[in-house]
CSV table of N, CA and C in Angstrom, one decimal:
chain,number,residue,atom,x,y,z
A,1,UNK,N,77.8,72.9,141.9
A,1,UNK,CA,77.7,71.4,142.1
A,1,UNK,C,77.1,71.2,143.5
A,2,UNK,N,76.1,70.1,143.6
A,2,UNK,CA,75.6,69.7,144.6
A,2,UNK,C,76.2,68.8,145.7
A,3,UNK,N,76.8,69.4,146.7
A,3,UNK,CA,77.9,68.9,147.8
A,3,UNK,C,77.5,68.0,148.9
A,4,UNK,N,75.6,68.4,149.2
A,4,UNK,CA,75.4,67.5,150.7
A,4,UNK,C,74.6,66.6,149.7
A,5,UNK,N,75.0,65.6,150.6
A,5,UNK,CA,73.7,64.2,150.1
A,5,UNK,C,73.8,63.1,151.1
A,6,UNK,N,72.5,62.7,151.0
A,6,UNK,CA,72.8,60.8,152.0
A,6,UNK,C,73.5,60.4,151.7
A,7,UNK,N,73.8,59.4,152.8
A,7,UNK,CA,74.7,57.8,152.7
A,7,UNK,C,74.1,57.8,151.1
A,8,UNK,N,73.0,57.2,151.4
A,8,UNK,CA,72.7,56.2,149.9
A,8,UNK,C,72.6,56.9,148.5
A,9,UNK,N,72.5,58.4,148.1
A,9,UNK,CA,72.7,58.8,147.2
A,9,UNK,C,74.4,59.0,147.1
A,10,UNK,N,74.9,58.9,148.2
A,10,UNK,CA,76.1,59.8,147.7
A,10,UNK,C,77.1,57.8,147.1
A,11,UNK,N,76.9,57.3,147.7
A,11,UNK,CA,76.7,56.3,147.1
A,11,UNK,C,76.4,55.9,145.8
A,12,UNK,N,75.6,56.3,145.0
A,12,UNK,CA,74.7,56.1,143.6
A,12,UNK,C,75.9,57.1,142.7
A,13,UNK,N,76.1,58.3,143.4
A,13,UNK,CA,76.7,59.1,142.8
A,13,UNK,C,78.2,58.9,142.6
A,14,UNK,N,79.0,58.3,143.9
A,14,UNK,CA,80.3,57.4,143.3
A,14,UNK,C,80.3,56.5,143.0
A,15,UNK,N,79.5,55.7,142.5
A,15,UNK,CA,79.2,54.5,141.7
A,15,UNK,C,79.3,54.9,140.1
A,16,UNK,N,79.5,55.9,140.0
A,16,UNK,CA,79.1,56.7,138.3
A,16,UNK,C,80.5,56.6,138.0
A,17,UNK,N,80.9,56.5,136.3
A,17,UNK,CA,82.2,56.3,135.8
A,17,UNK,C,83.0,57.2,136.2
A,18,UNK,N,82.6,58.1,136.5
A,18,UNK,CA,83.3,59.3,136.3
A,18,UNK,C,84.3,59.2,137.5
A,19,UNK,N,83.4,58.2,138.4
A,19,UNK,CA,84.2,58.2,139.6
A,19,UNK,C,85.5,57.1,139.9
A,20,UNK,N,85.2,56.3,138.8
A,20,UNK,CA,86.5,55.0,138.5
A,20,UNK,C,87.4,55.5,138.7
A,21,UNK,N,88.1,54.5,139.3
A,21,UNK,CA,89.9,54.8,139.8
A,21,UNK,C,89.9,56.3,140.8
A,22,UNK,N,89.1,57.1,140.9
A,22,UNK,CA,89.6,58.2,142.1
A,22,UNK,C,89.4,57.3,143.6
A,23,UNK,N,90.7,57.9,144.3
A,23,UNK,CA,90.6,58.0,145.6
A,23,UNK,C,90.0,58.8,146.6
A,24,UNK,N,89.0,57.6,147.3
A,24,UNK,CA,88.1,58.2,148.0
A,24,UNK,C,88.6,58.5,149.6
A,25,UNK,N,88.4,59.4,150.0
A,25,UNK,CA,88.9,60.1,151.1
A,25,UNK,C,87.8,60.3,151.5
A,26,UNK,N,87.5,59.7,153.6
A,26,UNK,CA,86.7,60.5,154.6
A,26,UNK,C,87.0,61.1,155.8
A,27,UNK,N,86.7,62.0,156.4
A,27,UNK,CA,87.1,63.0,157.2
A,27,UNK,C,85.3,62.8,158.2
A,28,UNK,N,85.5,62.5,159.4
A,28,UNK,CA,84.3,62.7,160.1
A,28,UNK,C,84.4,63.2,161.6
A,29,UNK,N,83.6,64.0,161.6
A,29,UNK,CA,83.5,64.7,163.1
A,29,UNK,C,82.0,65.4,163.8
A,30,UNK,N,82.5,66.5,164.6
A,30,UNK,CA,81.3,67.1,164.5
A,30,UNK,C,81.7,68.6,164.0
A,31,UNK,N,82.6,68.6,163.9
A,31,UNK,CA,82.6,70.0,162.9
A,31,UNK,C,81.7,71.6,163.5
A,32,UNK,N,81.9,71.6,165.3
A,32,UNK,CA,80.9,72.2,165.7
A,32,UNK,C,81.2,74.1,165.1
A,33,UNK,N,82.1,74.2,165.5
A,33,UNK,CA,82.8,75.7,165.1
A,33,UNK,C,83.8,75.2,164.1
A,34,UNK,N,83.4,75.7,162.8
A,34,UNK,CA,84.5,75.3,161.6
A,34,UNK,C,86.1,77.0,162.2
A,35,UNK,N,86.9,76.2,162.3
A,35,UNK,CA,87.9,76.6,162.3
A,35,UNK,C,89.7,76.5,161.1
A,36,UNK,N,90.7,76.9,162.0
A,36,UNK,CA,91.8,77.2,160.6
A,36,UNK,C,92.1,75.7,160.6
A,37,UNK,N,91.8,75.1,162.2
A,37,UNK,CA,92.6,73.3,162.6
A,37,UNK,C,92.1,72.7,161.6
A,38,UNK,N,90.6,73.0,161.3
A,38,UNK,CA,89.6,72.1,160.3
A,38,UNK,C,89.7,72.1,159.1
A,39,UNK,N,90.1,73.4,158.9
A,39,UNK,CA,90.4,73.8,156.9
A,39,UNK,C,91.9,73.2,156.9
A,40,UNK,N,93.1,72.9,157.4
A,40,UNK,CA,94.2,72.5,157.4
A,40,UNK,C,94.0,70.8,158.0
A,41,UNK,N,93.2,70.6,158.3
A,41,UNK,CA,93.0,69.2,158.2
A,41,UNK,C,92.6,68.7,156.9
A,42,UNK,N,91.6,69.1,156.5
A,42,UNK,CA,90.8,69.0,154.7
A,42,UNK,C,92.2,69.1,154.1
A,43,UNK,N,92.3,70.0,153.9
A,43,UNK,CA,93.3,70.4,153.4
A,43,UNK,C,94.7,69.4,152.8
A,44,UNK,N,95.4,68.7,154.0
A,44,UNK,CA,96.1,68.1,154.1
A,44,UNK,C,95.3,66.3,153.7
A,45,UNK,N,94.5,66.5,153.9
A,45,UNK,CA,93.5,65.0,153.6
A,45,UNK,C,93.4,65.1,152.2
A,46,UNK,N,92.9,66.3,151.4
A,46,UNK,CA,93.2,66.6,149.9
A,46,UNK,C,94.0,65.9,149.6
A,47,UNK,N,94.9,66.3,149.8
A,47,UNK,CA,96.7,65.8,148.7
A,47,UNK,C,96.8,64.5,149.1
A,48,UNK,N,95.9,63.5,149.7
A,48,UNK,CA,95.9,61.9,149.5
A,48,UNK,C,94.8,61.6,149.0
A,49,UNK,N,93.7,62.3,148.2
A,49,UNK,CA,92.9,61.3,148.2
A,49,UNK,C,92.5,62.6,146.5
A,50,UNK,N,91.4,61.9,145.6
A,50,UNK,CA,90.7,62.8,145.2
A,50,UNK,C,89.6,63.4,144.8
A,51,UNK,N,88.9,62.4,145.9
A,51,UNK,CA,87.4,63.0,146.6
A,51,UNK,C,87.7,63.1,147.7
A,52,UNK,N,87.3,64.2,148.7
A,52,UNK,CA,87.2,64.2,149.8
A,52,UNK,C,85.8,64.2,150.2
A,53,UNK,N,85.2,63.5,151.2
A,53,UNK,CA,84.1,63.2,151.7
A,53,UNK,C,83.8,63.2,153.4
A,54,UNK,N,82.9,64.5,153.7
A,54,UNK,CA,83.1,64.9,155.4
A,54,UNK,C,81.7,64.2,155.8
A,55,UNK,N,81.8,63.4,156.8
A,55,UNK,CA,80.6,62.7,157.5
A,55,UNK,C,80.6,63.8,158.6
A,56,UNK,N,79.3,64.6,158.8
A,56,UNK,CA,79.3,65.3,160.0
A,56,UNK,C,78.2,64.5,161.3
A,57,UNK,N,78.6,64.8,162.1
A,57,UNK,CA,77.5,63.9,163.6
A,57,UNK,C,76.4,64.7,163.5
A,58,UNK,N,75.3,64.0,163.2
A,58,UNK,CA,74.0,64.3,163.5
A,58,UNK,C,74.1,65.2,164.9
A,59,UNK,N,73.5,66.1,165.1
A,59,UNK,CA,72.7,66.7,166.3
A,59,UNK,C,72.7,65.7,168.0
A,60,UNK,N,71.9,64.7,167.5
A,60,UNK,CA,71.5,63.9,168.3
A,60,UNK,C,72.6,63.2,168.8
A,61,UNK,N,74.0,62.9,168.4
A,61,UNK,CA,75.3,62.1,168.9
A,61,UNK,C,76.2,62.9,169.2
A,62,UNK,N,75.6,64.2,169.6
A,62,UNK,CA,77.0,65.0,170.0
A,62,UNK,C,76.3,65.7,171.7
A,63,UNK,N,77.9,65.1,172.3
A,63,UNK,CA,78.2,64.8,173.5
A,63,UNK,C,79.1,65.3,174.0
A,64,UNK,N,79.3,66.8,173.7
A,64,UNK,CA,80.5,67.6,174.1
A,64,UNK,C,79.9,68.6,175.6
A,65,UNK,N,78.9,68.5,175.8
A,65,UNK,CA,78.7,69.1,176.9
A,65,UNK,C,77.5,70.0,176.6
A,66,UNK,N,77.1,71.0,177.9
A,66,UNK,CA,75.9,71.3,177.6
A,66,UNK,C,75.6,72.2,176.6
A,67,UNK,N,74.3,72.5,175.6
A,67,UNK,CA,74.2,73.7,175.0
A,67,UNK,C,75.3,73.3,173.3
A,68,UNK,N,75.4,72.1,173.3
A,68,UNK,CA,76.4,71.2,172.4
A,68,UNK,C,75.6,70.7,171.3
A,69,UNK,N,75.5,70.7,170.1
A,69,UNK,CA,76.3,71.5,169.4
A,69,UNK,C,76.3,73.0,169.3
A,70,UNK,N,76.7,74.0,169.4
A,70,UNK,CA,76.4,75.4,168.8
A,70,UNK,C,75.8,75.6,167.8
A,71,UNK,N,76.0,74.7,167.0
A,71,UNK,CA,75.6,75.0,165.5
A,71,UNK,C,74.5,73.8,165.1
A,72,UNK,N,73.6,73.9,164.5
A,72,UNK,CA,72.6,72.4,164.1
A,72,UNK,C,73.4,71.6,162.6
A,73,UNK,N,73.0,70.8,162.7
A,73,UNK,CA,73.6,70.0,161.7
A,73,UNK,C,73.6,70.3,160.5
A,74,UNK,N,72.3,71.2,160.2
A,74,UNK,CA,72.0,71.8,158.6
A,74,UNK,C,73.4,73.2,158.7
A,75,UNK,N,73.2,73.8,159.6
A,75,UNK,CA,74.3,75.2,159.5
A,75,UNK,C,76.0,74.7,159.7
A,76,UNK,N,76.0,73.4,160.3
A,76,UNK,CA,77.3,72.7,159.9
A,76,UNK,C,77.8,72.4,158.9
A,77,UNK,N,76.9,71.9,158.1
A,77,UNK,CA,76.9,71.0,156.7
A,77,UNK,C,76.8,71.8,155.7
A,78,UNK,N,76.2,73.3,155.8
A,78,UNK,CA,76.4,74.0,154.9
A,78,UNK,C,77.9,74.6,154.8
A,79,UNK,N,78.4,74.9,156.5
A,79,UNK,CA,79.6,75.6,156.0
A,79,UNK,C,80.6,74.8,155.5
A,80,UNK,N,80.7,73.4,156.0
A,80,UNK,CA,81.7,72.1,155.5
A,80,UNK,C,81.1,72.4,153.7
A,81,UNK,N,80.3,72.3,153.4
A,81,UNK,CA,80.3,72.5,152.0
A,81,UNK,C,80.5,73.4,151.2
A,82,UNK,N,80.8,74.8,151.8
A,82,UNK,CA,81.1,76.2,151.2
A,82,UNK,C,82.9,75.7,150.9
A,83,UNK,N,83.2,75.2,151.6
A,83,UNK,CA,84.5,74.7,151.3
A,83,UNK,C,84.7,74.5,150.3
A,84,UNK,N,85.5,74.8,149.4
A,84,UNK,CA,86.3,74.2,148.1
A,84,UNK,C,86.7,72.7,148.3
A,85,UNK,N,87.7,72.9,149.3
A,85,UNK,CA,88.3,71.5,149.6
A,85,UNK,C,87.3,70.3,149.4
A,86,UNK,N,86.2,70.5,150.6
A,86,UNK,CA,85.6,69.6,150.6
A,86,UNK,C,84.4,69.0,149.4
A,87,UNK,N,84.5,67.6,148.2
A,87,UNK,CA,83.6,67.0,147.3
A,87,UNK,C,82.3,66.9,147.8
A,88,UNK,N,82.0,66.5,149.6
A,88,UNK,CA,81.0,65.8,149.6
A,88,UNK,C,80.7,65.9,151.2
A,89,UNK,N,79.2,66.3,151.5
A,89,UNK,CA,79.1,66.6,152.9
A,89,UNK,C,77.9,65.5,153.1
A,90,UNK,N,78.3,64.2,154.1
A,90,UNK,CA,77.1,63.5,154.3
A,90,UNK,C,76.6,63.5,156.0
A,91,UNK,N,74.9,63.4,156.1
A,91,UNK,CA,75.1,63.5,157.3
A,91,UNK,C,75.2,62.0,158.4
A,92,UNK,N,76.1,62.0,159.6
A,92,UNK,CA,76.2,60.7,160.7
A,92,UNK,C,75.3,60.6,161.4
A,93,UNK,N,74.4,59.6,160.9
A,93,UNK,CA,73.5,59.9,162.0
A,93,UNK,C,73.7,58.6,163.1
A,94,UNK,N,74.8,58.3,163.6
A,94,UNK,CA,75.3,57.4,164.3
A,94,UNK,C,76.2,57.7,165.1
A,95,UNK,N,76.6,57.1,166.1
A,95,UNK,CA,77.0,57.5,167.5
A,95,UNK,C,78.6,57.7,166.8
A,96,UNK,N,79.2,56.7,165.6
A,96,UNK,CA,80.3,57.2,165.4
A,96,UNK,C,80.7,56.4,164.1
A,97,UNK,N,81.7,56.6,163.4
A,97,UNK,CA,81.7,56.5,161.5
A,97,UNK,C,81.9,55.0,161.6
A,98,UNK,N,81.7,54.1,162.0
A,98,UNK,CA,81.6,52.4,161.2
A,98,UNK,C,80.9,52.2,160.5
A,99,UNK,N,79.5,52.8,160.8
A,99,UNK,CA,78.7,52.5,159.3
A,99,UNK,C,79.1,53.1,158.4
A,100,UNK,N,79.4,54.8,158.2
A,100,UNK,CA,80.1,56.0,157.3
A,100,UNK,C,81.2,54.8,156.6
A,101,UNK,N,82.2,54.4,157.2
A,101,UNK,CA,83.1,54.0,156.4
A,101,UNK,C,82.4,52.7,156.2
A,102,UNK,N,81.8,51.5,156.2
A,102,UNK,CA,81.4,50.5,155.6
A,102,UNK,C,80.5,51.0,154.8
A,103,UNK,N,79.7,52.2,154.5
A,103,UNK,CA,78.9,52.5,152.9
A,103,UNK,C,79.7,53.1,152.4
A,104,UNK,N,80.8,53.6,152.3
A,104,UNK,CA,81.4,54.7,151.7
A,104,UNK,C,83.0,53.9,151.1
A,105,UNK,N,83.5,52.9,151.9
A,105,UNK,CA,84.1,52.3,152.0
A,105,UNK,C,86.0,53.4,151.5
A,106,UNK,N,86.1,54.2,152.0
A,106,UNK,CA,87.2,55.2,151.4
A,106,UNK,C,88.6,54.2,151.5
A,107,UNK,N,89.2,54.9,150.5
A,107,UNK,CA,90.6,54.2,150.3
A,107,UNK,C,91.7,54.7,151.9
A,108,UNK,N,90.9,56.0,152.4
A,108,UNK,CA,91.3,56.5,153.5
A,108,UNK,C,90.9,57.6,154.5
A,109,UNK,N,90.8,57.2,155.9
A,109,UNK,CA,90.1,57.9,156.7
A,109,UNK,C,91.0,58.1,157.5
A,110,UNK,N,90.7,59.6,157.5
A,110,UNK,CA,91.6,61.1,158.0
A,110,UNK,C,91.0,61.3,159.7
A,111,UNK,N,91.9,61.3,160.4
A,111,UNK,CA,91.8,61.7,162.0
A,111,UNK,C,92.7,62.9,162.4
A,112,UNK,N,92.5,63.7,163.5
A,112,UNK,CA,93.9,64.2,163.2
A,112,UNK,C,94.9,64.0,164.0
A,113,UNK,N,95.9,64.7,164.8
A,113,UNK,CA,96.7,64.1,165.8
A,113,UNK,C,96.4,63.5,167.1
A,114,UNK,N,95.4,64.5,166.9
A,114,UNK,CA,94.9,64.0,168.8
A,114,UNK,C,94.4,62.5,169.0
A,115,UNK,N,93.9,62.1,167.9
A,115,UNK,CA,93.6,60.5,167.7
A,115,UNK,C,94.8,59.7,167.6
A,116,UNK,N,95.7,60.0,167.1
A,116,UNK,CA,97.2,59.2,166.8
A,116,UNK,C,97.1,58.0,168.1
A,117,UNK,N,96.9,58.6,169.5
A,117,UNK,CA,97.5,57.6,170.6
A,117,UNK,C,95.8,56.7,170.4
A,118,UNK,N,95.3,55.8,169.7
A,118,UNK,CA,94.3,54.6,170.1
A,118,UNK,C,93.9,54.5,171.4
A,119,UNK,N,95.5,54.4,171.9
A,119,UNK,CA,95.0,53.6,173.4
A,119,UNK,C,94.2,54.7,174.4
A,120,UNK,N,94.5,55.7,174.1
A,120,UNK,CA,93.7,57.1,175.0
A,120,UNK,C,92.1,57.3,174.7
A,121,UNK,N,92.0,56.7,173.4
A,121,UNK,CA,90.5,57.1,173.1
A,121,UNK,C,89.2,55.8,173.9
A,122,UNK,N,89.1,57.1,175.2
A,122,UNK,CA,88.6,56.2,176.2
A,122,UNK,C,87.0,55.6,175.7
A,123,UNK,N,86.5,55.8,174.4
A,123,UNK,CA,84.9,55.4,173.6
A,123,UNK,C,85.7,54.3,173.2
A,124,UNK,N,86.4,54.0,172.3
A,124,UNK,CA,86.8,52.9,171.8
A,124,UNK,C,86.4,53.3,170.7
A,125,UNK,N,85.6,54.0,169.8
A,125,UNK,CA,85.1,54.2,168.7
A,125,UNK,C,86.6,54.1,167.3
A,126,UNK,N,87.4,54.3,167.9
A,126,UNK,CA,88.6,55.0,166.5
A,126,UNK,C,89.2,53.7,166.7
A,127,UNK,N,89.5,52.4,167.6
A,127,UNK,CA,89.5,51.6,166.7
A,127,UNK,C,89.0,50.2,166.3
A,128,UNK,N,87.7,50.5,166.6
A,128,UNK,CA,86.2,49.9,165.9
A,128,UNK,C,86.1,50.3,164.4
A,129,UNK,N,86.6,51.3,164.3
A,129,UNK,CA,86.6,52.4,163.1
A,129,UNK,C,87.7,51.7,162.1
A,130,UNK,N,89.1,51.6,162.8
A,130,UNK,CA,90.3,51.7,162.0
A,130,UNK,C,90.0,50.0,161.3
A,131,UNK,N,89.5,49.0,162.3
A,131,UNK,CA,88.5,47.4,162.4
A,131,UNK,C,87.9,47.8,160.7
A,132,UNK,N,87.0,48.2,160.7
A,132,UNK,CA,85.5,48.4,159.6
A,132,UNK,C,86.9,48.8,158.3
A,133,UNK,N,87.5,50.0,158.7
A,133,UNK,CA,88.0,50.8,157.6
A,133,UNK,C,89.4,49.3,156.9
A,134,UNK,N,89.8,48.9,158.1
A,134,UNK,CA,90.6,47.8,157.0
A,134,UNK,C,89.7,46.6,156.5
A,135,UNK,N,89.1,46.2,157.1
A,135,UNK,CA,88.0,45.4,156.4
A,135,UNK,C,88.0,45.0,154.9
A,136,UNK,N,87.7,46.9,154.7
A,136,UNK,CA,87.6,47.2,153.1
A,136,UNK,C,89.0,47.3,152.4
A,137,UNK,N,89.9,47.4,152.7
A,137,UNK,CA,90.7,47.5,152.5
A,137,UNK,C,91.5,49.0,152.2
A,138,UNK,N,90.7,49.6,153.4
A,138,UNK,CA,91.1,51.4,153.4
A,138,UNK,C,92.6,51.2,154.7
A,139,UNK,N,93.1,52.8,154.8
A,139,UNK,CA,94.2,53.0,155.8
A,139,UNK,C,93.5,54.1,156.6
A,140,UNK,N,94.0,54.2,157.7
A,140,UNK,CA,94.0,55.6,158.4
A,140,UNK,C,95.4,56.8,158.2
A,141,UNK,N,95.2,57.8,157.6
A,141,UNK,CA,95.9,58.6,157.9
A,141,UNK,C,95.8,59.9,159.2
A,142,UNK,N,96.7,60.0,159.7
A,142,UNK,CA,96.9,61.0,161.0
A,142,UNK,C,97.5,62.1,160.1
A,143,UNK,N,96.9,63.6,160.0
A,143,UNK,CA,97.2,64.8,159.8
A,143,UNK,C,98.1,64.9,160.8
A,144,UNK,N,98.6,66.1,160.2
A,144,UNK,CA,99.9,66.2,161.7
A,144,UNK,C,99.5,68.5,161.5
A,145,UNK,N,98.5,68.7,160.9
A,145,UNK,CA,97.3,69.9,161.4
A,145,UNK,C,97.9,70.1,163.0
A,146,UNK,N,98.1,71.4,163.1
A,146,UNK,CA,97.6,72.3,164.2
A,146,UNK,C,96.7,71.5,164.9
A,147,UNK,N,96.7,71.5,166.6
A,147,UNK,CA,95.4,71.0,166.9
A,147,UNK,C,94.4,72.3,167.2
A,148,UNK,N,93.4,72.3,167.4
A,148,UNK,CA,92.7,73.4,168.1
A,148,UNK,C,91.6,72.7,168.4
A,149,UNK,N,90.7,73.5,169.4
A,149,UNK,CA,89.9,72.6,170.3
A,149,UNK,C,88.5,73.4,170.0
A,150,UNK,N,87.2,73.4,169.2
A,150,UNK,CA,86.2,74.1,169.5
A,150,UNK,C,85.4,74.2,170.5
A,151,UNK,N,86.0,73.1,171.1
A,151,UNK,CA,85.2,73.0,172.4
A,151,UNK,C,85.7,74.2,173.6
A,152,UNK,N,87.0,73.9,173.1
A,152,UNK,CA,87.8,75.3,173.9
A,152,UNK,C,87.4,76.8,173.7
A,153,UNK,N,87.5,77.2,172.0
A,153,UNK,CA,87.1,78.2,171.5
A,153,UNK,C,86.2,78.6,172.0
A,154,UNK,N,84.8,77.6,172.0
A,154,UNK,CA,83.4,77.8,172.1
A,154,UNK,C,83.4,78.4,173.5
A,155,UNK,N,83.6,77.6,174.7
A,155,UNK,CA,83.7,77.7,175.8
A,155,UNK,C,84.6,78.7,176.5
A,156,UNK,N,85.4,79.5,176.0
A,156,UNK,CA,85.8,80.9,175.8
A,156,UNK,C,85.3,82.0,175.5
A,157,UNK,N,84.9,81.9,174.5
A,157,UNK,CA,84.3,83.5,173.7
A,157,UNK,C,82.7,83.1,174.0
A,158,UNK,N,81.8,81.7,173.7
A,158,UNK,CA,80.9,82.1,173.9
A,158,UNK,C,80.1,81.7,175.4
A,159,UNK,N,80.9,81.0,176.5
A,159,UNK,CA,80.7,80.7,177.5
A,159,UNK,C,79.3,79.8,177.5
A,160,UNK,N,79.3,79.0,176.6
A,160,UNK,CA,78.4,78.3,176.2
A,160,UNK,C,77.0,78.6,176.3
A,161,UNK,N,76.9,79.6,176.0
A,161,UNK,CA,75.4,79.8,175.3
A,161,UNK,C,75.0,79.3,173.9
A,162,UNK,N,73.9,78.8,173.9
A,162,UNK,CA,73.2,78.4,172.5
A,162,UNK,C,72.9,80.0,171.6
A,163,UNK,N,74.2,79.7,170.0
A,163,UNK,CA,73.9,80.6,169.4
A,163,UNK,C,72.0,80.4,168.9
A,164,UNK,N,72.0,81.6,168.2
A,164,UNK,CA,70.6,81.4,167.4
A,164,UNK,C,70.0,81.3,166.2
């Protein structure tokens, strides 16, 4: 089964009967080093929804520091889609998921703990997001996942060099 697609196909493709009445579930990040935090966030996003659908950050929106992403957005999006868990890998090509959830419109968008406190998220992005996501009449759920940090990981073992 074919797992990555655009906004607008993947769109066409939950528009199909088949997809009546399931609950649509999104999960968005940058997904730079897939890790156990990331499979136990899906994971845990699974058992509320019955599509799960991962928006990953384009290349170009990720702002974690230098030599950032490690990975390009094609070798991200493949490993998000080797996943079982995950239905559906689309790419963000936006500084952060308001448009994702206004085409997609999911019954629920998955953050994990570290987002819980709003008022810390010094972008403002998550709750512009949480804004768009009730709109439609979706919720946010908070995983309560392990945290783990790729940025940390990354910045440990590979002292931030650009893999190849």
């Amino acid at each position: 089964m074919k797992k990555i697609f655009s906004t607008d196909n993947l769109r066409i493709e939950l528009n199909k009967s088949k997809y009546d009445k399931k609950v649509i579930g999104l999960c968005h990040g940058v997904f730079d080093l897939l890790h156990l935090g990331h499979i136990k966030h899906f994971e845990e996003a699974k058992k509320n929804c019955d599509i799960l659908v991962i928006s990953l950050t384009s290349d170009k929106f990720v702002f974690k520091g230098p030599d950032r992403p490690k990975f390009d957005q094609n070798e991200r999006m493949e490993a998000l889609a080797a996943l079982q868990v995950v239905d559906f890998v689309i790419l963000s090509d936006f500084i952060s998921a308001e448009k994702n959830i206004a085409q997609i419109k999911p019954k629920y968008y998955f953050k994990g703990p570290d987002y819980k406190k709003n008022s810390e998220d010094i972008t403002g992005k998550i709750i512009k997001e949480i804004k768009i996501l009730k709109k439609f009449g979706g919720s946010i759920i908070y995983t309560s996942s392990k945290n783990y940090s790729s940025t940390k990981i990354l910045n440990h073992y590979y002292n931030s060099k650009k893999s190849k």
